Amino acid sequence: MSGGTPESSSIPKDSPVDFDDPLYVQPSDNAVTSIITIKLTGNENYRLWRSAMTRGLKARNKLGFVDGTLTLEKTESSKVSKWVSVNAVVCNWILGSIFETIYASHVYSDKAEDIWNELFETYNKADGSVIFNIHQQINTLKQNGSSLSDYYNKLDSLWKEFDGLTSLTECVCEAATKLNDHSKLIKLMQFLSGLDDVYNQVKSHILLMEPLPNVKSAFSILSREESL
């Protein structure tokens, strides 16, 4: 049968979308999307910011743009333009999560990896003043009417940041076990000392326990009492 209608076999079919491809960007993940809720302000919150940003990039399969595993040089020639486009999106994600005074120093960098490394070199510093500031926050933090969960999570975040800055060489010796037990005891005391007075009775009960619970168990005990 004649007619000028092209055969269906000559019509190109759309290629299936590979959602696992790092070069694929979700429609909701555009250049102005905020993938984390905090902003980098400097040395004092760099490690927290980097941890949050790393998780955000991993969740979107874009960590390769900053860790050196997905570079322009390793990209197939047919996908170079796509790499350039997605790299620009990742750049904007990073730049959108840093404070304005820091933004101006990095806005001219063209690669997400360069911005990532520049921020590391500039702000991944753990001098005495940073460690002292975190230690002081830990020892002066009080619940002050906030929820038990908010107080615990704030303290736990400070502990993790402090431990990350002052971590010792790992070993399995007896001294290391005792040091770990001592650290757990100090954290328990810090946690209990900052509680509001309304928890005094439960706090006294915890302090009489033998052996003393770790801070997570103490938090669970207090939470259960609070819900009664």
mmCIF file with all atom_site columns, C-alpha atoms in Angstrom:
data_model
loop_
_atom_site.group_PDB
_atom_site.id
_atom_site.type_symbol
_atom_site.label_atom_id
_atom_site.label_alt_id
_atom_site.label_comp_id
_atom_site.label_asym_id
_atom_site.label_entity_id
_atom_site.label_seq_id
_atom_site.pdbx_PDB_ins_code
_atom_site.Cartn_x
_atom_site.Cartn_y
_atom_site.Cartn_z
_atom_site.occupancy
_atom_site.B_iso_or_equiv
_atom_site.pdbx_formal_charge
_atom_site.auth_seq_id
_atom_site.auth_comp_id
_atom_site.auth_asym_id
_atom_site.auth_atom_id
_atom_site.pdbx_PDB_model_num
ATOM 1   C CA . MET A 1 1   ? 0.000  0.000  0.000  1.00 0.00 ? 1   MET A CA 1
ATOM 2   C CA . SER A 1 2   ? 1.569  3.291  -1.071 1.00 0.00 ? 2   SER A CA 1
ATOM 3   C CA . GLY A 1 3   ? 1.259  6.510  0.743  1.00 0.00 ? 3   GLY A CA 1
ATOM 4   C CA . GLY A 1 4   ? 4.238  8.476  2.114  1.00 0.00 ? 4   GLY A CA 1
ATOM 5   C CA . THR A 1 5   ? 3.778  7.405  5.734  1.00 0.00 ? 5   THR A CA 1
ATOM 6   C CA . PRO A 1 6   ? 7.214  6.523  7.115  1.00 0.00 ? 6   PRO A CA 1
ATOM 7   C CA . GLU A 1 7   ? 7.633  3.053  8.503  1.00 0.00 ? 7   GLU A CA 1
ATOM 8   C CA . SER A 1 8   ? 7.471  2.816  12.287 1.00 0.00 ? 8   SER A CA 1
ATOM 9   C CA . SER A 1 9   ? 10.924 1.244  12.326 1.00 0.00 ? 9   SER A CA 1
ATOM 10  C CA . SER A 1 10  ? 12.409 4.498  11.039 1.00 0.00 ? 10  SER A CA 1
ATOM 11  C CA . ILE A 1 11  ? 11.094 6.511  14.000 1.00 0.00 ? 11  ILE A CA 1
ATOM 12  C CA . PRO A 1 12  ? 13.790 6.818  16.694 1.00 0.00 ? 12  PRO A CA 1
ATOM 13  C CA . LYS A 1 13  ? 12.695 5.630  20.071 1.00 0.00 ? 13  LYS A CA 1
ATOM 14  C CA . ASP A 1 14  ? 13.574 7.496  23.227 1.00 0.00 ? 14  ASP A CA 1
ATOM 15  C CA . SER A 1 15  ? 16.374 5.897  25.215 1.00 0.00 ? 15  SER A CA 1
ATOM 16  C CA . PRO A 1 16  ? 15.333 4.711  28.649 1.00 0.00 ? 16  PRO A CA 1
ATOM 17  C CA . VAL A 1 17  ? 16.350 7.010  31.487 1.00 0.00 ? 17  VAL A CA 1
ATOM 18  C CA . ASP A 1 18  ? 19.090 5.612  33.726 1.00 0.00 ? 18  ASP A CA 1
ATOM 19  C CA . PHE A 1 19  ? 18.177 6.959  37.141 1.00 0.00 ? 19  PHE A CA 1
ATOM 20  C CA . ASP A 1 20  ? 21.437 5.575  38.611 1.00 0.00 ? 20  ASP A CA 1
ATOM 21  C CA . ASP A 1 21  ? 23.586 7.558  36.213 1.00 0.00 ? 21  ASP A CA 1
ATOM 22  C CA . PRO A 1 22  ? 25.401 10.358 38.102 1.00 0.00 ? 22  PRO A CA 1
ATOM 23  C CA . LEU A 1 23  ? 24.747 12.562 35.087 1.00 0.00 ? 23  LEU A CA 1
ATOM 24  C CA . TYR A 1 24  ? 21.006 12.256 35.587 1.00 0.00 ? 24  TYR A CA 1
ATOM 25  C CA . VAL A 1 25  ? 19.409 15.085 37.572 1.00 0.00 ? 25  VAL A CA 1
ATOM 26  C CA . GLN A 1 26  ? 15.969 14.681 39.108 1.00 0.00 ? 26  GLN A CA 1
ATOM 27  C CA . PRO A 1 27  ? 13.473 17.318 37.841 1.00 0.00 ? 27  PRO A CA 1
ATOM 28  C CA . SER A 1 28  ? 13.207 18.636 41.410 1.00 0.00 ? 28  SER A CA 1
ATOM 29  C CA . ASP A 1 29  ? 16.991 18.877 41.808 1.00 0.00 ? 29  ASP A CA 1
ATOM 30  C CA . ASN A 1 30  ? 17.664 22.058 39.885 1.00 0.00 ? 30  ASN A CA 1
ATOM 31  C CA . ALA A 1 31  ? 20.463 24.575 40.351 1.00 0.00 ? 31  ALA A CA 1
ATOM 32  C CA . VAL A 1 32  ? 18.607 26.518 43.038 1.00 0.00 ? 32  VAL A CA 1
ATOM 33  C CA . THR A 1 33  ? 17.681 23.476 45.114 1.00 0.00 ? 33  THR A CA 1
ATOM 34  C CA . SER A 1 34  ? 18.931 23.494 48.711 1.00 0.00 ? 34  SER A CA 1
ATOM 35  C CA . ILE A 1 35  ? 20.108 19.984 49.527 1.00 0.00 ? 35  ILE A CA 1
ATOM 36  C CA . ILE A 1 36  ? 21.060 20.723 53.163 1.00 0.00 ? 36  ILE A CA 1
ATOM 37  C CA . THR A 1 37  ? 19.555 23.054 55.751 1.00 0.00 ? 37  THR A CA 1
ATOM 38  C CA . ILE A 1 38  ? 22.712 24.546 57.273 1.00 0.00 ? 38  ILE A CA 1
ATOM 39  C CA . LYS A 1 39  ? 25.171 27.064 55.865 1.00 0.00 ? 39  LYS A CA 1
ATOM 40  C CA . LEU A 1 40  ? 28.937 26.970 56.193 1.00 0.00 ? 40  LEU A CA 1
ATOM 41  C CA . THR A 1 41  ? 30.080 29.902 58.319 1.00 0.00 ? 41  THR A CA 1
ATOM 42  C CA . GLY A 1 42  ? 33.736 29.007 58.842 1.00 0.00 ? 42  GLY A CA 1
ATOM 43  C CA . ASN A 1 43  ? 36.022 26.755 60.894 1.00 0.00 ? 43  ASN A CA 1
ATOM 44  C CA . GLU A 1 44  ? 33.474 26.430 63.681 1.00 0.00 ? 44  GLU A CA 1
ATOM 45  C CA . ASN A 1 45  ? 30.947 24.401 61.675 1.00 0.00 ? 45  ASN A CA 1
ATOM 46  C CA . TYR A 1 46  ? 32.947 23.139 58.700 1.00 0.00 ? 46  TYR A CA 1
ATOM 47  C CA . ARG A 1 47  ? 32.968 19.484 59.782 1.00 0.00 ? 47  ARG A CA 1
ATOM 48  C CA . LEU A 1 48  ? 29.229 19.530 60.428 1.00 0.00 ? 48  LEU A CA 1
ATOM 49  C CA . TRP A 1 49  ? 28.608 21.204 57.065 1.00 0.00 ? 49  TRP A CA 1
ATOM 50  C CA . ARG A 1 50  ? 30.883 18.780 55.178 1.00 0.00 ? 50  ARG A CA 1
ATOM 51  C CA . SER A 1 51  ? 29.189 15.769 56.758 1.00 0.00 ? 51  SER A CA 1
ATOM 52  C CA . ALA A 1 52  ? 25.720 17.079 55.841 1.00 0.00 ? 52  ALA A CA 1
ATOM 53  C CA . MET A 1 53  ? 26.778 18.018 52.307 1.00 0.00 ? 53  MET A CA 1
ATOM 54  C CA . THR A 1 54  ? 28.450 14.632 51.755 1.00 0.00 ? 54  THR A CA 1
ATOM 55  C CA . ARG A 1 55  ? 25.227 12.855 52.687 1.00 0.00 ? 55  ARG A CA 1
ATOM 56  C CA . GLY A 1 56  ? 23.228 15.184 50.457 1.00 0.00 ? 56  GLY A CA 1
ATOM 57  C CA . LEU A 1 57  ? 25.473 14.513 47.463 1.00 0.00 ? 57  LEU A CA 1
ATOM 58  C CA . LYS A 1 58  ? 25.480 10.765 48.112 1.00 0.00 ? 58  LYS A CA 1
ATOM 59  C CA . ALA A 1 59  ? 21.688 10.731 48.225 1.00 0.00 ? 59  ALA A CA 1
ATOM 60  C CA . ARG A 1 60  ? 21.653 12.291 44.746 1.00 0.00 ? 60  ARG A CA 1
ATOM 61  C CA . ASN A 1 61  ? 24.493 10.135 43.411 1.00 0.00 ? 61  ASN A CA 1
ATOM 62  C CA . LYS A 1 62  ? 26.643 13.228 42.840 1.00 0.00 ? 62  LYS A CA 1
ATOM 63  C CA . LEU A 1 63  ? 29.541 12.661 45.261 1.00 0.00 ? 63  LEU A CA 1
ATOM 64  C CA . GLY A 1 64  ? 31.754 11.745 42.316 1.00 0.00 ? 64  GLY A CA 1
ATOM 65  C CA . PHE A 1 65  ? 31.749 15.375 41.209 1.00 0.00 ? 65  PHE A CA 1
ATOM 66  C CA . VAL A 1 66  ? 33.692 16.383 44.342 1.00 0.00 ? 66  VAL A CA 1
ATOM 67  C CA . ASP A 1 67  ? 35.735 13.314 45.320 1.00 0.00 ? 67  ASP A CA 1
ATOM 68  C CA . GLY A 1 68  ? 37.613 12.960 42.028 1.00 0.00 ? 68  GLY A CA 1
ATOM 69  C CA . THR A 1 69  ? 35.892 9.822  40.735 1.00 0.00 ? 69  THR A CA 1
ATOM 70  C CA . LEU A 1 70  ? 33.757 11.586 38.121 1.00 0.00 ? 70  LEU A CA 1
ATOM 71  C CA . THR A 1 71  ? 35.992 14.116 36.403 1.00 0.00 ? 71  THR A CA 1
ATOM 72  C CA . LEU A 1 72  ? 35.613 15.768 33.025 1.00 0.00 ? 72  LEU A CA 1
ATOM 73  C CA . GLU A 1 73  ? 38.728 13.929 31.812 1.00 0.00 ? 73  GLU A CA 1
ATOM 74  C CA . LYS A 1 74  ? 37.149 10.530 32.608 1.00 0.00 ? 74  LYS A CA 1
ATOM 75  C CA . THR A 1 75  ? 33.867 11.373 30.899 1.00 0.00 ? 75  THR A CA 1
ATOM 76  C CA . GLU A 1 76  ? 32.969 10.005 27.456 1.00 0.00 ? 76  GLU A CA 1
ATOM 77  C CA . SER A 1 77  ? 33.126 12.648 24.737 1.00 0.00 ? 77  SER A CA 1
ATOM 78  C CA . SER A 1 78  ? 29.425 12.181 23.967 1.00 0.00 ? 78  SER A CA 1
ATOM 79  C CA . LYS A 1 79  ? 28.555 13.058 27.561 1.00 0.00 ? 79  LYS A CA 1
ATOM 80  C CA . VAL A 1 80  ? 30.859 16.050 28.094 1.00 0.00 ? 80  VAL A CA 1
ATOM 81  C CA . SER A 1 81  ? 28.119 18.645 27.674 1.00 0.00 ? 81  SER A CA 1
ATOM 82  C CA . LYS A 1 82  ? 25.942 16.760 30.154 1.00 0.00 ? 82  LYS A CA 1
ATOM 83  C CA . TRP A 1 83  ? 28.835 16.610 32.640 1.00 0.00 ? 83  TRP A CA 1
ATOM 84  C CA . VAL A 1 84  ? 29.366 20.367 32.327 1.00 0.00 ? 84  VAL A CA 1
ATOM 85  C CA . SER A 1 85  ? 25.677 20.993 32.973 1.00 0.00 ? 85  SER A CA 1
ATOM 86  C CA . VAL A 1 86  ? 25.431 18.720 36.021 1.00 0.00 ? 86  VAL A CA 1
ATOM 87  C CA . ASN A 1 87  ? 28.743 20.001 37.405 1.00 0.00 ? 87  ASN A CA 1
ATOM 88  C CA . ALA A 1 88  ? 27.269 23.516 37.301 1.00 0.00 ? 88  ALA A CA 1
ATOM 89  C CA . VAL A 1 89  ? 24.267 22.284 39.294 1.00 0.00 ? 89  VAL A CA 1
ATOM 90  C CA . VAL A 1 90  ? 26.549 20.727 41.941 1.00 0.00 ? 90  VAL A CA 1
ATOM 91  C CA . CYS A 1 91  ? 28.594 23.943 42.091 1.00 0.00 ? 91  CYS A CA 1
ATOM 92  C CA . ASN A 1 92  ? 25.423 25.883 42.821 1.00 0.00 ? 92  ASN A CA 1
ATOM 93  C CA . TRP A 1 93  ? 24.386 23.383 45.511 1.00 0.00 ? 93  TRP A CA 1
ATOM 94  C CA . ILE A 1 94  ? 27.697 23.920 47.286 1.00 0.00 ? 94  ILE A CA 1
ATOM 95  C CA . LEU A 1 95  ? 27.794 27.691 46.804 1.00 0.00 ? 95  LEU A CA 1
ATOM 96  C CA . GLY A 1 96  ? 24.176 27.967 47.936 1.00 0.00 ? 96  GLY A CA 1
ATOM 97  C CA . SER A 1 97  ? 25.053 26.326 51.243 1.00 0.00 ? 97  SER A CA 1
ATOM 98  C CA . ILE A 1 98  ? 27.863 28.665 52.291 1.00 0.00 ? 98  ILE A CA 1
ATOM 99  C CA . PHE A 1 99  ? 27.733 32.061 53.976 1.00 0.00 ? 99  PHE A CA 1
ATOM 100 C CA . GLU A 1 100 ? 27.856 35.170 51.807 1.00 0.00 ? 100 GLU A CA 1
ATOM 101 C CA . THR A 1 101 ? 31.322 36.241 52.949 1.00 0.00 ? 101 THR A CA 1
ATOM 102 C CA . ILE A 1 102 ? 32.712 32.838 51.924 1.00 0.00 ? 102 ILE A CA 1
ATOM 103 C CA . TYR A 1 103 ? 30.720 32.694 48.681 1.00 0.00 ? 103 TYR A CA 1
ATOM 104 C CA . ALA A 1 104 ? 32.606 35.597 47.137 1.00 0.00 ? 104 ALA A CA 1
ATOM 105 C CA . SER A 1 105 ? 35.919 33.719 47.380 1.00 0.00 ? 105 SER A CA 1
ATOM 106 C CA . HIS A 1 106 ? 34.710 30.662 45.476 1.00 0.00 ? 106 HIS A CA 1
ATOM 107 C CA . VAL A 1 107 ? 32.073 31.826 43.019 1.00 0.00 ? 107 VAL A CA 1
ATOM 108 C CA . TYR A 1 108 ? 34.626 32.043 40.182 1.00 0.00 ? 108 TYR A CA 1
ATOM 109 C CA . SER A 1 109 ? 35.664 28.375 40.414 1.00 0.00 ? 109 SER A CA 1
ATOM 110 C CA . ASP A 1 110 ? 34.246 26.329 37.528 1.00 0.00 ? 110 ASP A CA 1
ATOM 111 C CA . LYS A 1 111 ? 34.498 22.828 38.995 1.00 0.00 ? 111 LYS A CA 1
ATOM 112 C CA . ALA A 1 112 ? 32.635 21.481 41.996 1.00 0.00 ? 112 ALA A CA 1
ATOM 113 C CA . GLU A 1 113 ? 35.721 19.463 42.969 1.00 0.00 ? 113 GLU A CA 1
ATOM 114 C CA . ASP A 1 114 ? 37.865 22.614 43.083 1.00 0.00 ? 114 ASP A CA 1
ATOM 115 C CA . ILE A 1 115 ? 35.368 24.413 45.344 1.00 0.00 ? 115 ILE A CA 1
ATOM 116 C CA . TRP A 1 116 ? 35.139 21.343 47.589 1.00 0.00 ? 116 TRP A CA 1
ATOM 117 C CA . ASN A 1 117 ? 38.934 21.069 47.942 1.00 0.00 ? 117 ASN A CA 1
ATOM 118 C CA . GLU A 1 118 ? 39.413 24.811 48.447 1.00 0.00 ? 118 GLU A CA 1
ATOM 119 C CA . LEU A 1 119 ? 36.886 24.803 51.293 1.00 0.00 ? 119 LEU A CA 1
ATOM 120 C CA . PHE A 1 120 ? 38.640 21.805 52.862 1.00 0.00 ? 120 PHE A CA 1
ATOM 121 C CA . GLU A 1 121 ? 42.048 23.469 52.702 1.00 0.00 ? 121 GLU A CA 1
ATOM 122 C CA . THR A 1 122 ? 40.681 26.698 54.161 1.00 0.00 ? 122 THR A CA 1
ATOM 123 C CA . TYR A 1 123 ? 38.346 25.543 56.906 1.00 0.00 ? 123 TYR A CA 1
ATOM 124 C CA . ASN A 1 124 ? 39.385 22.051 57.950 1.00 0.00 ? 124 ASN A CA 1
ATOM 125 C CA . LYS A 1 125 ? 41.539 23.478 60.719 1.00 0.00 ? 125 LYS A CA 1
ATOM 126 C CA . ALA A 1 126 ? 41.407 22.268 64.295 1.00 0.00 ? 126 ALA A CA 1
ATOM 127 C CA . ASP A 1 127 ? 43.514 24.731 66.251 1.00 0.00 ? 127 ASP A CA 1
ATOM 128 C CA . GLY A 1 128 ? 43.290 25.085 70.017 1.00 0.00 ? 128 GLY A CA 1
ATOM 129 C CA . SER A 1 129 ? 40.704 27.850 69.891 1.00 0.00 ? 129 SER A CA 1
ATOM 130 C CA . VAL A 1 130 ? 38.244 25.685 67.923 1.00 0.00 ? 130 VAL A CA 1
ATOM 131 C CA . ILE A 1 131 ? 38.682 22.736 70.291 1.00 0.00 ? 131 ILE A CA 1
ATOM 132 C CA . PHE A 1 132 ? 38.391 25.009 73.322 1.00 0.00 ? 132 PHE A CA 1
ATOM 133 C CA . ASN A 1 133 ? 35.185 26.573 71.999 1.00 0.00 ? 133 ASN A CA 1
ATOM 134 C CA . ILE A 1 134 ? 33.518 23.192 71.469 1.00 0.00 ? 134 ILE A CA 1
ATOM 135 C CA . HIS A 1 135 ? 34.696 21.944 74.870 1.00 0.00 ? 135 HIS A CA 1
ATOM 136 C CA . GLN A 1 136 ? 33.305 25.063 76.513 1.00 0.00 ? 136 GLN A CA 1
ATOM 137 C CA . GLN A 1 137 ? 29.956 24.631 74.769 1.00 0.00 ? 137 GLN A CA 1
ATOM 138 C CA . ILE A 1 138 ? 29.754 21.031 76.009 1.00 0.00 ? 138 ILE A CA 1
ATOM 139 C CA . ASN A 1 139 ? 30.451 21.968 79.610 1.00 0.00 ? 139 ASN A CA 1
ATOM 140 C CA . THR A 1 140 ? 28.137 24.965 79.727 1.00 0.00 ? 140 THR A CA 1
ATOM 141 C CA . LEU A 1 141 ? 25.196 23.590 77.737 1.00 0.00 ? 141 LEU A CA 1
ATOM 142 C CA . LYS A 1 142 ? 21.971 23.475 79.755 1.00 0.00 ? 142 LYS A CA 1
ATOM 143 C CA . GLN A 1 143 ? 18.534 22.180 78.844 1.00 0.00 ? 143 GLN A CA 1
ATOM 144 C CA . ASN A 1 144 ? 16.914 25.486 79.845 1.00 0.00 ? 144 ASN A CA 1
ATOM 145 C CA . GLY A 1 145 ? 13.361 24.416 79.088 1.00 0.00 ? 145 GLY A CA 1
ATOM 146 C CA . SER A 1 146 ? 14.076 22.860 75.711 1.00 0.00 ? 146 SER A CA 1
ATOM 147 C CA . SER A 1 147 ? 12.792 19.361 75.007 1.00 0.00 ? 147 SER A CA 1
ATOM 148 C CA . LEU A 1 148 ? 14.817 16.453 76.325 1.00 0.00 ? 148 LEU A CA 1
ATOM 149 C CA . SER A 1 149 ? 15.390 15.247 72.761 1.00 0.00 ? 149 SER A CA 1
ATOM 150 C CA . ASP A 1 150 ? 16.631 18.637 71.523 1.00 0.00 ? 150 ASP A CA 1
ATOM 151 C CA . TYR A 1 151 ? 18.996 18.967 74.479 1.00 0.00 ? 151 TYR A CA 1
ATOM 152 C CA . TYR A 1 152 ? 20.410 15.463 74.019 1.00 0.00 ? 152 TYR A CA 1
ATOM 153 C CA . ASN A 1 153 ? 20.840 15.815 70.245 1.00 0.00 ? 153 ASN A CA 1
ATOM 154 C CA . LYS A 1 154 ? 22.629 19.153 70.610 1.00 0.00 ? 154 LYS A CA 1
ATOM 155 C CA . LEU A 1 155 ? 25.011 17.687 73.176 1.00 0.00 ? 155 LEU A CA 1
ATOM 156 C CA . ASP A 1 156 ? 25.546 14.545 71.100 1.00 0.00 ? 156 ASP A CA 1
ATOM 157 C CA . SER A 1 157 ? 26.431 16.673 68.065 1.00 0.00 ? 157 SER A CA 1
ATOM 158 C CA . LEU A 1 158 ? 29.018 18.591 70.100 1.00 0.00 ? 158 LEU A CA 1
ATOM 159 C CA . TRP A 1 159 ? 30.505 15.351 71.454 1.00 0.00 ? 159 TRP A CA 1
ATOM 160 C CA . LYS A 1 160 ? 30.877 13.920 67.963 1.00 0.00 ? 160 LYS A CA 1
ATOM 161 C CA . GLU A 1 161 ? 32.523 17.080 66.691 1.00 0.00 ? 161 GLU A CA 1
ATOM 162 C CA . PHE A 1 162 ? 34.886 17.193 69.679 1.00 0.00 ? 162 PHE A CA 1
ATOM 163 C CA . ASP A 1 163 ? 35.754 13.493 69.327 1.00 0.00 ? 163 ASP A CA 1
ATOM 164 C CA . GLY A 1 164 ? 36.413 13.977 65.626 1.00 0.00 ? 164 GLY A CA 1
ATOM 165 C CA . LEU A 1 165 ? 38.916 16.731 66.380 1.00 0.00 ? 165 LEU A CA 1
ATOM 166 C CA . THR A 1 166 ? 40.684 14.971 69.254 1.00 0.00 ? 166 THR A CA 1
ATOM 167 C CA . SER A 1 167 ? 40.488 11.289 68.308 1.00 0.00 ? 167 SER A CA 1
ATOM 168 C CA . LEU A 1 168 ? 43.323 9.072  69.481 1.00 0.00 ? 168 LEU A CA 1
ATOM 169 C CA . THR A 1 169 ? 45.073 6.286  67.598 1.00 0.00 ? 169 THR A CA 1
ATOM 170 C CA . GLU A 1 170 ? 42.907 3.180  67.658 1.00 0.00 ? 170 GLU A CA 1
ATOM 171 C CA . CYS A 1 171 ? 44.076 0.178  69.636 1.00 0.00 ? 171 CYS A CA 1
ATOM 172 C CA . VAL A 1 172 ? 42.540 -2.781 71.457 1.00 0.00 ? 172 VAL A CA 1
ATOM 173 C CA . CYS A 1 173 ? 44.711 -2.651 74.544 1.00 0.00 ? 173 CYS A CA 1
ATOM 174 C CA . GLU A 1 174 ? 43.330 -2.613 78.091 1.00 0.00 ? 174 GLU A CA 1
ATOM 175 C CA . ALA A 1 175 ? 44.229 1.059  78.505 1.00 0.00 ? 175 ALA A CA 1
ATOM 176 C CA . ALA A 1 176 ? 42.107 1.963  75.486 1.00 0.00 ? 176 ALA A CA 1
ATOM 177 C CA . THR A 1 177 ? 39.115 0.143  76.983 1.00 0.00 ? 177 THR A CA 1
ATOM 178 C CA . LYS A 1 178 ? 39.515 1.997  80.267 1.00 0.00 ? 178 LYS A CA 1
ATOM 179 C CA . LEU A 1 179 ? 39.889 5.304  78.449 1.00 0.00 ? 179 LEU A CA 1
ATOM 180 C CA . ASN A 1 180 ? 36.701 4.599  76.484 1.00 0.00 ? 180 ASN A CA 1
ATOM 181 C CA . ASP A 1 181 ? 34.844 3.766  79.702 1.00 0.00 ? 181 ASP A CA 1
ATOM 182 C CA . HIS A 1 182 ? 36.115 6.996  81.252 1.00 0.00 ? 182 HIS A CA 1
ATOM 183 C CA . SER A 1 183 ? 34.912 8.985  78.233 1.00 0.00 ? 183 SER A CA 1
ATOM 184 C CA . LYS A 1 184 ? 31.443 7.412  78.539 1.00 0.00 ? 184 LYS A CA 1
ATOM 185 C CA . LEU A 1 185 ? 31.333 8.313  82.231 1.00 0.00 ? 185 LEU A CA 1
ATOM 186 C CA . ILE A 1 186 ? 32.268 11.943 81.550 1.00 0.00 ? 186 ILE A CA 1
ATOM 187 C CA . LYS A 1 187 ? 29.571 12.224 78.881 1.00 0.00 ? 187 LYS A CA 1
ATOM 188 C CA . LEU A 1 188 ? 26.984 10.797 81.258 1.00 0.00 ? 188 LEU A CA 1
ATOM 189 C CA . MET A 1 189 ? 27.914 13.355 83.913 1.00 0.00 ? 189 MET A CA 1
ATOM 190 C CA . GLN A 1 190 ? 27.855 16.205 81.395 1.00 0.00 ? 190 GLN A CA 1
ATOM 191 C CA . PHE A 1 191 ? 24.429 15.134 80.168 1.00 0.00 ? 191 PHE A CA 1
ATOM 192 C CA . LEU A 1 192 ? 22.923 14.754 83.631 1.00 0.00 ? 192 LEU A CA 1
ATOM 193 C CA . SER A 1 193 ? 24.422 18.003 84.948 1.00 0.00 ? 193 SER A CA 1
ATOM 194 C CA . GLY A 1 194 ? 22.692 20.085 82.276 1.00 0.00 ? 194 GLY A CA 1
ATOM 195 C CA . LEU A 1 195 ? 19.199 18.672 82.832 1.00 0.00 ? 195 LEU A CA 1
ATOM 196 C CA . ASP A 1 196 ? 16.413 20.830 84.188 1.00 0.00 ? 196 ASP A CA 1
ATOM 197 C CA . ASP A 1 197 ? 15.483 20.368 87.858 1.00 0.00 ? 197 ASP A CA 1
ATOM 198 C CA . VAL A 1 198 ? 12.273 18.583 86.926 1.00 0.00 ? 198 VAL A CA 1
ATOM 199 C CA . TYR A 1 199 ? 14.401 15.493 86.222 1.00 0.00 ? 199 TYR A CA 1
ATOM 200 C CA . ASN A 1 200 ? 16.185 15.506 89.608 1.00 0.00 ? 200 ASN A CA 1
ATOM 201 C CA . GLN A 1 201 ? 14.382 12.446 90.946 1.00 0.00 ? 201 GLN A CA 1
ATOM 202 C CA . VAL A 1 202 ? 15.054 10.322 87.867 1.00 0.00 ? 202 VAL A CA 1
ATOM 203 C CA . LYS A 1 203 ? 18.605 11.641 87.714 1.00 0.00 ? 203 LYS A CA 1
ATOM 204 C CA . SER A 1 204 ? 19.220 10.480 91.293 1.00 0.00 ? 204 SER A CA 1
ATOM 205 C CA . HIS A 1 205 ? 17.838 7.058  90.379 1.00 0.00 ? 205 HIS A CA 1
ATOM 206 C CA . ILE A 1 206 ? 20.229 6.821  87.413 1.00 0.00 ? 206 ILE A CA 1
ATOM 207 C CA . LEU A 1 207 ? 23.234 7.798  89.539 1.00 0.00 ? 207 LEU A CA 1
ATOM 208 C CA . LEU A 1 208 ? 22.443 4.975  91.981 1.00 0.00 ? 208 LEU A CA 1
ATOM 209 C CA . MET A 1 209 ? 22.394 2.327  89.258 1.00 0.00 ? 209 MET A CA 1
ATOM 210 C CA . GLU A 1 210 ? 25.149 -0.267 89.282 1.00 0.00 ? 210 GLU A CA 1
ATOM 211 C CA . PRO A 1 211 ? 26.791 -0.275 86.872 1.00 0.00 ? 211 PRO A CA 1
ATOM 212 C CA . LEU A 1 212 ? 26.078 3.223  85.659 1.00 0.00 ? 212 LEU A CA 1
ATOM 213 C CA . PRO A 1 213 ? 24.339 3.282  82.262 1.00 0.00 ? 213 PRO A CA 1
ATOM 214 C CA . ASN A 1 214 ? 25.873 4.936  79.241 1.00 0.00 ? 214 ASN A CA 1
ATOM 215 C CA . VAL A 1 215 ? 24.437 8.254  78.149 1.00 0.00 ? 215 VAL A CA 1
ATOM 216 C CA . LYS A 1 216 ? 22.146 6.716  75.490 1.00 0.00 ? 216 LYS A CA 1
ATOM 217 C CA . SER A 1 217 ? 20.592 4.400  78.078 1.00 0.00 ? 217 SER A CA 1
ATOM 218 C CA . ALA A 1 218 ? 20.188 7.310  80.490 1.00 0.00 ? 218 ALA A CA 1
ATOM 219 C CA . PHE A 1 219 ? 18.434 9.303  77.771 1.00 0.00 ? 219 PHE A CA 1
ATOM 220 C CA . SER A 1 220 ? 16.079 6.353  77.138 1.00 0.00 ? 220 SER A CA 1
ATOM 221 C CA . ILE A 1 221 ? 15.270 6.077  80.860 1.00 0.00 ? 221 ILE A CA 1
ATOM 222 C CA . LEU A 1 222 ? 14.500 9.779  81.075 1.00 0.00 ? 222 LEU A CA 1
ATOM 223 C CA . SER A 1 223 ? 12.407 9.649  77.907 1.00 0.00 ? 223 SER A CA 1
ATOM 224 C CA . ARG A 1 224 ? 10.299 6.817  79.264 1.00 0.00 ? 224 ARG A CA 1
ATOM 225 C CA . GLU A 1 225 ? 9.727  8.673  82.536 1.00 0.00 ? 225 GLU A CA 1
ATOM 226 C CA . GLU A 1 226 ? 8.807  11.806 80.612 1.00 0.00 ? 226 GLU A CA 1
ATOM 227 C CA . SER A 1 227 ? 6.124  9.949  78.635 1.00 0.00 ? 227 SER A CA 1
ATOM 228 C CA . LEU A 1 228 ? 4.411  8.537  81.743 1.00 0.00 ? 228 LEU A CA 1
#
